[in-house]
Amino acid sequence: KQWYQRRVAITAGMLRFSKSLSVPHVYRGIHSTGASCQRVPMSKFDPETDVRENFATLQRNVDIVKSRLRRPLTLSEKIVYGHLDEPETADIVRGESYLRLRPDRVAMQDATAQMAMLQFISSGLPRVAVPSTIHCDHLIEAQKGGAADLKRAKDINAEVYNFLSTAGAKYGAGFWKPGSGIIHQIILENYAYPGIMLIGTDSHTVNGGGLGGVFVGVGGADAVDVMAGIPWELKCPKVIGVHLTGEISSWTSPKDVILKVADILTVKGGTGAIVEYFGPGVKSLSCTGMGTICNMGAEIGATTSIFPYNERMAR
């Protein structure tokens, strides 16, 4: 069966490439934590949010969609369709229908968070409906050096930082102050996990796919919808499969993989699609390497990119 609209096969070590339209049956399951296990917070910063509840909903929705479509689902489809607002009645046609989704988290960088928070405040709601965070990194200009640039940014953007920190405190959004780090690395280290759906107000939010989740870059208005508890609309993504075989050799890096994919698909070849990487070649990639590949997926116009759960993520 044709699981993917397009398949790209890549032998990493030898850099040998081929294309085809079908893929072998590779079964991937969504496994939820057993009821006997202790509470599992979404992150150390969200102790009240239990990930097991997210997985239970995910599995239930996936079962409903599979019974309706009567075909196997790819990993990205399981995660995307697992977050449907109404899986029983949703119109699911790749590249055509619009899905109403319930993401697990929202992340905003300081340049786009200003308008997003103002719009949320105008909604009149007392608190954000889903875990949300604000990250102060984009307004720091690189000029002289880390310490000097950070001090300058704090002086110039004092009013902005004060607004974001106080608004976040009042409405329940986490605040990562200037100097905390780059938003994408913070998300990868603190909020990313396999199966999550996170939207962020930055095109390179897709970096998080290196840890097996669906991470999508959006505009501020989309983030406000999710923070307000309104389903987020996304055109049902097409799926492009990239089959990795072999191993990364001493003279190649993960960036070579995405550069070749970009060479094949061009800068717009991934538009409207999720790029799924799979196959034995995945084992030779580190988590940061997988994140790099997913991060650069934005350069081919992909909705996002994703890797399957593997032993590198388990570390």
CSV table of C-alpha atoms in Angstrom, one decimal:
chain,number,residue,atom,x,y,z
A,1,LYS,CA,0.0,0.0,0.0
A,2,GLN,CA,1.1,3.6,-0.6
A,3,TRP,CA,1.6,5.0,2.9
A,4,TYR,CA,3.5,8.0,1.6
A,5,GLN,CA,2.7,10.3,-1.4
A,6,ARG,CA,6.5,10.2,-2.0
A,7,ARG,CA,9.4,8.2,-0.7
A,8,VAL,CA,13.0,9.2,-0.8
A,9,ALA,CA,15.6,6.5,0.0
A,10,ILE,CA,18.9,7.6,1.3
A,11,THR,CA,22.0,5.5,2.1
A,12,ALA,CA,23.7,7.8,4.6
A,13,GLY,CA,27.3,6.5,4.6
A,14,MET,CA,27.7,6.2,0.8
A,15,LEU,CA,25.3,9.1,0.0
A,16,ARG,CA,23.4,6.9,-2.6
A,17,PHE,CA,19.9,8.1,-3.3
A,18,SER,CA,16.8,6.8,-5.1
A,19,LYS,CA,13.1,7.5,-5.3
A,20,SER,CA,10.0,5.4,-5.3
A,21,LEU,CA,6.3,5.7,-4.5
A,22,SER,CA,5.8,2.9,-2.1
A,23,VAL,CA,7.2,1.8,1.2
A,24,PRO,CA,7.4,-1.5,3.1
A,25,HIS,CA,5.1,-2.1,6.0
A,26,VAL,CA,6.7,-0.6,9.1
A,27,TYR,CA,4.4,-0.8,12.1
A,28,ARG,CA,4.8,1.9,14.7
A,29,GLY,CA,2.5,2.0,17.7
A,30,ILE,CA,1.5,4.7,20.2
A,31,HIS,CA,2.1,3.2,23.6
A,32,SER,CA,0.6,4.8,26.7
A,33,THR,CA,2.0,4.5,30.2
A,34,GLY,CA,0.4,1.9,32.4
A,35,ALA,CA,-2.1,3.0,35.0
A,36,SER,CA,0.0,1.6,37.8
A,37,CYS,CA,2.8,4.0,37.1
A,38,GLN,CA,3.3,7.2,39.0
A,39,ARG,CA,2.2,10.6,37.7
A,40,VAL,CA,4.4,11.7,34.8
A,41,PRO,CA,4.5,15.5,34.4
A,42,MET,CA,4.8,17.0,30.9
A,43,SER,CA,8.0,18.7,32.1
A,44,LYS,CA,9.6,19.7,35.4
A,45,PHE,CA,8.0,23.1,34.9
A,46,ASP,CA,4.5,21.7,34.5
A,47,PRO,CA,4.1,19.3,37.5
A,48,GLU,CA,0.3,19.4,37.4
A,49,THR,CA,0.1,18.2,33.8
A,50,ASP,CA,0.1,14.4,33.5
A,51,VAL,CA,1.5,13.1,30.2
A,52,ARG,CA,-0.4,9.8,30.6
A,53,GLU,CA,-3.7,11.7,30.1
A,54,ASN,CA,-2.4,13.0,26.8
A,55,PHE,CA,-1.4,9.5,25.6
A,56,ALA,CA,-4.7,8.0,26.6
A,57,THR,CA,-6.5,10.6,24.5
A,58,LEU,CA,-4.1,10.1,21.7
A,59,GLN,CA,-4.6,6.3,21.6
A,60,ARG,CA,-8.4,6.6,21.8
A,61,ASN,CA,-8.5,9.1,18.9
A,62,VAL,CA,-6.1,7.0,16.8
A,63,ASP,CA,-8.3,3.9,17.3
A,64,ILE,CA,-11.3,5.8,16.1
A,65,VAL,CA,-9.6,7.2,13.0
A,66,LYS,CA,-8.1,3.8,12.1
A,67,SER,CA,-11.5,2.2,12.3
A,68,ARG,CA,-12.9,4.9,10.0
A,69,LEU,CA,-10.1,5.0,7.4
A,70,ARG,CA,-9.5,1.3,7.4
A,71,ARG,CA,-5.8,1.6,6.6
A,72,PRO,CA,-2.5,1.7,8.5
A,73,LEU,CA,-1.4,5.2,9.7
A,74,THR,CA,2.1,6.6,9.5
A,75,LEU,CA,3.7,7.9,12.7
A,76,SER,CA,2.9,11.6,11.9
A,77,GLU,CA,-0.7,10.7,11.1
A,78,LYS,CA,-1.1,8.9,14.4
A,79,ILE,CA,0.1,12.0,16.2
A,80,VAL,CA,-1.8,14.5,14.1
A,81,TYR,CA,-5.1,12.6,14.0
A,82,GLY,CA,-4.6,11.7,17.6
A,83,HIS,CA,-5.1,15.3,18.4
A,84,LEU,CA,-8.3,15.8,16.5
A,85,ASP,CA,-11.0,17.7,18.3
A,86,GLU,CA,-13.7,15.5,16.9
A,87,PRO,CA,-12.2,12.3,15.5
A,88,GLU,CA,-15.5,10.6,15.0
A,89,THR,CA,-16.7,13.1,12.4
A,90,ALA,CA,-13.6,14.9,11.1
A,91,ASP,CA,-13.1,15.0,7.3
A,92,ILE,CA,-9.7,13.5,6.7
A,93,VAL,CA,-8.3,13.8,3.2
A,94,ARG,CA,-4.6,14.5,2.7
A,95,GLY,CA,-3.9,17.8,1.1
A,96,GLU,CA,-7.5,18.8,0.9
A,97,SER,CA,-9.5,18.8,4.1
A,98,TYR,CA,-8.9,21.1,7.1
A,99,LEU,CA,-8.4,19.5,10.5
A,100,ARG,CA,-9.5,20.9,13.8
A,101,LEU,CA,-6.7,20.0,16.3
A,102,ARG,CA,-6.0,20.3,20.0
A,103,PRO,CA,-2.2,20.8,20.5
A,104,ASP,CA,-0.6,20.0,23.8
A,105,ARG,CA,1.5,23.1,24.2
A,106,VAL,CA,2.2,26.6,22.8
A,107,ALA,CA,5.6,28.3,22.7
A,108,MET,CA,6.3,31.9,21.8
A,109,GLN,CA,9.4,33.9,21.1
A,110,ASP,CA,9.5,37.5,22.5
A,111,ALA,CA,9.1,39.3,19.1
A,112,THR,CA,5.8,37.5,18.3
A,113,ALA,CA,4.6,37.0,21.9
A,114,GLN,CA,3.9,40.7,22.4
A,115,MET,CA,0.9,40.8,20.0
A,116,ALA,CA,-0.1,37.3,20.9
A,117,MET,CA,-0.4,38.1,24.6
A,118,LEU,CA,-2.2,41.4,23.8
A,119,GLN,CA,-4.8,39.4,21.7
A,120,PHE,CA,-5.2,36.8,24.4
A,121,ILE,CA,-5.7,39.5,27.1
A,122,SER,CA,-8.5,41.0,24.9
A,123,SER,CA,-10.3,37.7,25.0
A,124,GLY,CA,-11.2,38.3,28.6
A,125,LEU,CA,-10.1,34.8,29.7
A,126,PRO,CA,-8.5,34.4,33.1
A,127,ARG,CA,-5.8,31.9,32.2
A,128,VAL,CA,-4.4,30.1,29.1
A,129,ALA,CA,-6.2,26.9,28.3
A,130,VAL,CA,-3.1,24.8,27.5
A,131,PRO,CA,0.5,25.0,28.9
A,132,SER,CA,2.2,27.9,27.2
A,133,THR,CA,5.6,29.6,27.5
A,134,ILE,CA,7.3,32.8,26.4
A,135,HIS,CA,11.0,32.8,25.5
A,136,CYS,CA,13.1,35.9,25.3
A,137,ASP,CA,15.8,35.3,22.7
A,138,HIS,CA,14.9,37.0,19.4
A,139,LEU,CA,15.3,40.6,20.6
A,140,ILE,CA,18.9,40.0,21.6
A,141,GLU,CA,21.2,41.3,18.8
A,142,ALA,CA,24.6,39.9,18.3
A,143,GLN,CA,27.1,42.8,18.2
A,144,LYS,CA,29.9,42.7,20.7
A,145,GLY,CA,29.6,39.5,22.7
A,146,GLY,CA,27.3,37.5,24.9
A,147,ALA,CA,27.4,39.6,28.2
A,148,ALA,CA,27.5,43.0,26.5
A,149,ASP,CA,24.7,42.1,24.0
A,150,LEU,CA,22.5,40.7,26.8
A,151,LYS,CA,22.9,43.8,28.9
A,152,ARG,CA,22.1,46.0,25.9
A,153,ALA,CA,19.0,44.0,25.1
A,154,LYS,CA,17.7,44.2,28.7
A,155,ASP,CA,18.1,48.0,28.6
A,156,ILE,CA,16.5,48.5,25.2
A,157,ASN,CA,13.7,46.0,25.6
A,158,ALA,CA,13.0,46.6,29.3
A,159,GLU,CA,9.4,47.6,28.7
A,160,VAL,CA,8.8,44.6,26.5
A,161,TYR,CA,10.3,42.1,28.9
A,162,ASN,CA,8.4,43.6,31.8
A,163,PHE,CA,5.1,43.3,29.9
A,164,LEU,CA,5.8,39.7,28.9
A,165,SER,CA,6.8,38.6,32.4
A,166,THR,CA,3.9,40.2,34.2
A,167,ALA,CA,1.4,39.1,31.5
A,168,GLY,CA,2.7,35.6,31.7
A,169,ALA,CA,2.5,35.6,35.5
A,170,LYS,CA,-1.1,36.8,35.4
A,171,TYR,CA,-2.4,34.5,32.7
A,172,GLY,CA,-0.4,31.4,33.5
A,173,ALA,CA,2.2,31.4,30.7
A,174,GLY,CA,5.8,30.4,31.7
A,175,PHE,CA,8.4,33.0,31.2
A,176,TRP,CA,12.0,32.3,30.1
A,177,LYS,CA,13.9,35.5,30.8
A,178,PRO,CA,16.6,37.0,28.5
A,179,GLY,CA,19.7,34.9,28.7
A,180,SER,CA,17.9,31.6,29.3
A,181,GLY,CA,18.8,30.3,25.9
A,182,ILE,CA,17.4,29.9,22.4
A,183,ILE,CA,13.8,28.9,22.3
A,184,HIS,CA,14.3,25.9,20.1
A,185,GLN,CA,17.0,24.3,22.3
A,186,ILE,CA,14.9,25.0,25.5
A,187,ILE,CA,11.9,23.3,24.0
A,188,LEU,CA,14.1,20.3,22.9
A,189,GLU,CA,15.6,19.9,26.3
A,190,ASN,CA,12.6,20.7,28.5
A,191,TYR,CA,9.3,20.2,26.7
A,192,ALA,CA,9.8,17.8,23.8
A,193,TYR,CA,8.8,14.1,24.0
A,194,PRO,CA,7.6,11.5,21.5
A,195,GLY,CA,3.9,11.9,20.6
A,196,ILE,CA,3.5,15.6,21.7
A,197,MET,CA,2.0,18.2,19.4
A,198,LEU,CA,3.4,21.7,20.0
A,199,ILE,CA,2.9,24.8,18.0
A,200,GLY,CA,5.3,27.7,18.2
A,201,THR,CA,5.4,31.2,16.9
A,202,ASP,CA,8.6,30.6,14.9
A,203,SER,CA,9.2,28.8,11.7
A,204,HIS,CA,12.0,26.7,13.3
A,205,THR,CA,9.8,25.2,15.9
A,206,VAL,CA,10.0,22.1,13.7
A,207,ASN,CA,13.4,21.4,15.4
A,208,GLY,CA,11.5,19.5,18.1
A,209,GLY,CA,10.7,16.7,15.6
A,210,GLY,CA,14.1,15.3,16.5
A,211,LEU,CA,12.5,13.9,19.7
A,212,GLY,CA,9.6,12.3,18.0
A,213,GLY,CA,6.8,14.9,18.2
A,214,VAL,CA,4.9,17.0,15.8
A,215,PHE,CA,6.1,20.6,16.2
A,216,VAL,CA,4.7,23.2,13.8
A,217,GLY,CA,5.6,26.9,13.4
A,218,VAL,CA,2.6,29.2,13.3
A,219,GLY,CA,1.6,32.8,13.4
A,220,GLY,CA,0.6,34.6,16.6
A,221,ALA,CA,-3.1,34.4,15.9
A,222,ASP,CA,-3.0,30.6,15.7
A,223,ALA,CA,-1.2,30.5,19.1
A,224,VAL,CA,-3.9,32.7,20.6
A,225,ASP,CA,-6.6,30.3,19.4
A,226,VAL,CA,-5.0,27.4,21.1
A,227,MET,CA,-4.3,29.4,24.3
A,228,ALA,CA,-7.9,30.4,24.3
A,229,GLY,CA,-9.1,26.8,24.0
A,230,ILE,CA,-10.2,27.1,20.4
A,231,PRO,CA,-9.4,24.2,18.0
A,232,TRP,CA,-6.4,25.0,15.8
A,233,GLU,CA,-7.0,24.5,12.0
A,234,LEU,CA,-4.4,22.8,9.8
A,235,LYS,CA,-4.8,21.6,6.2
A,236,CYS,CA,-4.5,17.9,6.4
A,237,PRO,CA,-0.8,17.3,5.7
A,238,LYS,CA,0.5,15.1,2.9
A,239,VAL,CA,3.2,12.7,4.0
A,240,ILE,CA,6.7,12.3,2.5
A,241,GLY,CA,8.7,9.3,3.6
A,242,VAL,CA,12.5,9.4,3.8
A,243,HIS,CA,14.0,6.0,4.2
A,244,LEU,CA,17.5,6.1,5.7
A,245,THR,CA,19.9,3.1,5.4
A,246,GLY,CA,23.6,2.7,6.2
A,247,GLU,CA,25.4,4.8,8.7
A,248,ILE,CA,26.8,8.3,8.9
A,249,SER,CA,30.5,8.0,8.0
A,250,SER,CA,33.3,10.1,9.5
A,251,TRP,CA,33.1,12.5,6.6
A,252,THR,CA,29.4,13.2,6.7
A,253,SER,CA,27.1,14.9,9.1
A,254,PRO,CA,23.3,15.0,9.7
A,255,LYS,CA,23.2,18.2,7.8
A,256,ASP,CA,24.2,16.3,4.6
A,257,VAL,CA,21.0,14.3,4.8
A,258,ILE,CA,18.7,17.3,4.8
A,259,LEU,CA,20.8,19.1,2.2
A,260,LYS,CA,20.3,16.1,-0.1
A,261,VAL,CA,16.6,16.0,0.7
A,262,ALA,CA,16.4,19.7,-0.1
A,263,ASP,CA,18.3,19.0,-3.4
A,264,ILE,CA,15.7,16.4,-4.3
A,265,LEU,CA,12.6,18.2,-3.2
A,266,THR,CA,13.7,21.9,-3.8
A,267,VAL,CA,12.7,24.8,-1.6
A,268,LYS,CA,9.0,24.2,-2.1
A,269,GLY,CA,8.8,20.4,-2.5
A,270,GLY,CA,7.8,19.9,1.1
A,271,THR,CA,5.0,22.4,1.1
A,272,GLY,CA,1.8,21.1,2.7
A,273,ALA,CA,3.5,17.9,3.8
A,274,ILE,CA,5.1,16.3,6.9
A,275,VAL,CA,8.5,14.6,6.2
A,276,GLU,CA,8.9,11.3,8.0
A,277,TYR,CA,12.4,9.8,8.4
A,278,PHE,CA,12.6,6.1,9.1
A,279,GLY,CA,14.8,3.0,8.5
A,280,PRO,CA,18.0,1.5,9.9
A,281,GLY,CA,20.0,4.6,9.1
A,282,VAL,CA,18.2,6.5,11.9
A,283,LYS,CA,20.3,4.6,14.5
A,284,SER,CA,23.5,6.4,13.6
A,285,LEU,CA,22.0,9.9,14.2
A,286,SER,CA,22.1,11.7,17.5
A,287,CYS,CA,19.1,13.5,19.0
A,288,THR,CA,20.7,16.9,18.1
A,289,GLY,CA,21.5,15.5,14.7
A,290,MET,CA,17.8,14.5,14.1
A,291,GLY,CA,16.8,18.0,15.5
A,292,THR,CA,19.1,19.6,12.9
A,293,ILE,CA,17.5,17.7,10.1
A,294,CYS,CA,14.0,18.6,11.3
A,295,ASN,CA,15.1,22.2,11.9
A,296,MET,CA,16.2,22.6,8.3
A,297,GLY,CA,13.0,21.0,7.0
A,298,ALA,CA,11.6,24.5,7.2
A,299,GLU,CA,13.8,25.4,4.3
A,300,ILE,CA,11.9,23.0,1.9
A,301,GLY,CA,8.6,24.4,3.0
A,302,ALA,CA,7.5,21.3,5.0
A,303,THR,CA,4.8,21.6,7.6
A,304,THR,CA,7.2,19.8,9.9
A,305,SER,CA,9.5,16.8,10.0
A,306,ILE,CA,9.7,13.9,12.5
A,307,PHE,CA,11.8,10.9,13.5
A,308,PRO,CA,10.5,7.7,15.2
A,309,TYR,CA,11.3,6.9,18.8
A,310,ASN,CA,14.6,5.2,19.1
A,311,GLU,CA,17.4,4.4,21.6
A,312,ARG,CA,19.0,7.8,21.1
A,313,MET,CA,15.9,9.5,22.4
A,314,ALA,CA,15.8,7.1,25.3
A,315,ARG,CA,19.1,8.5,26.6
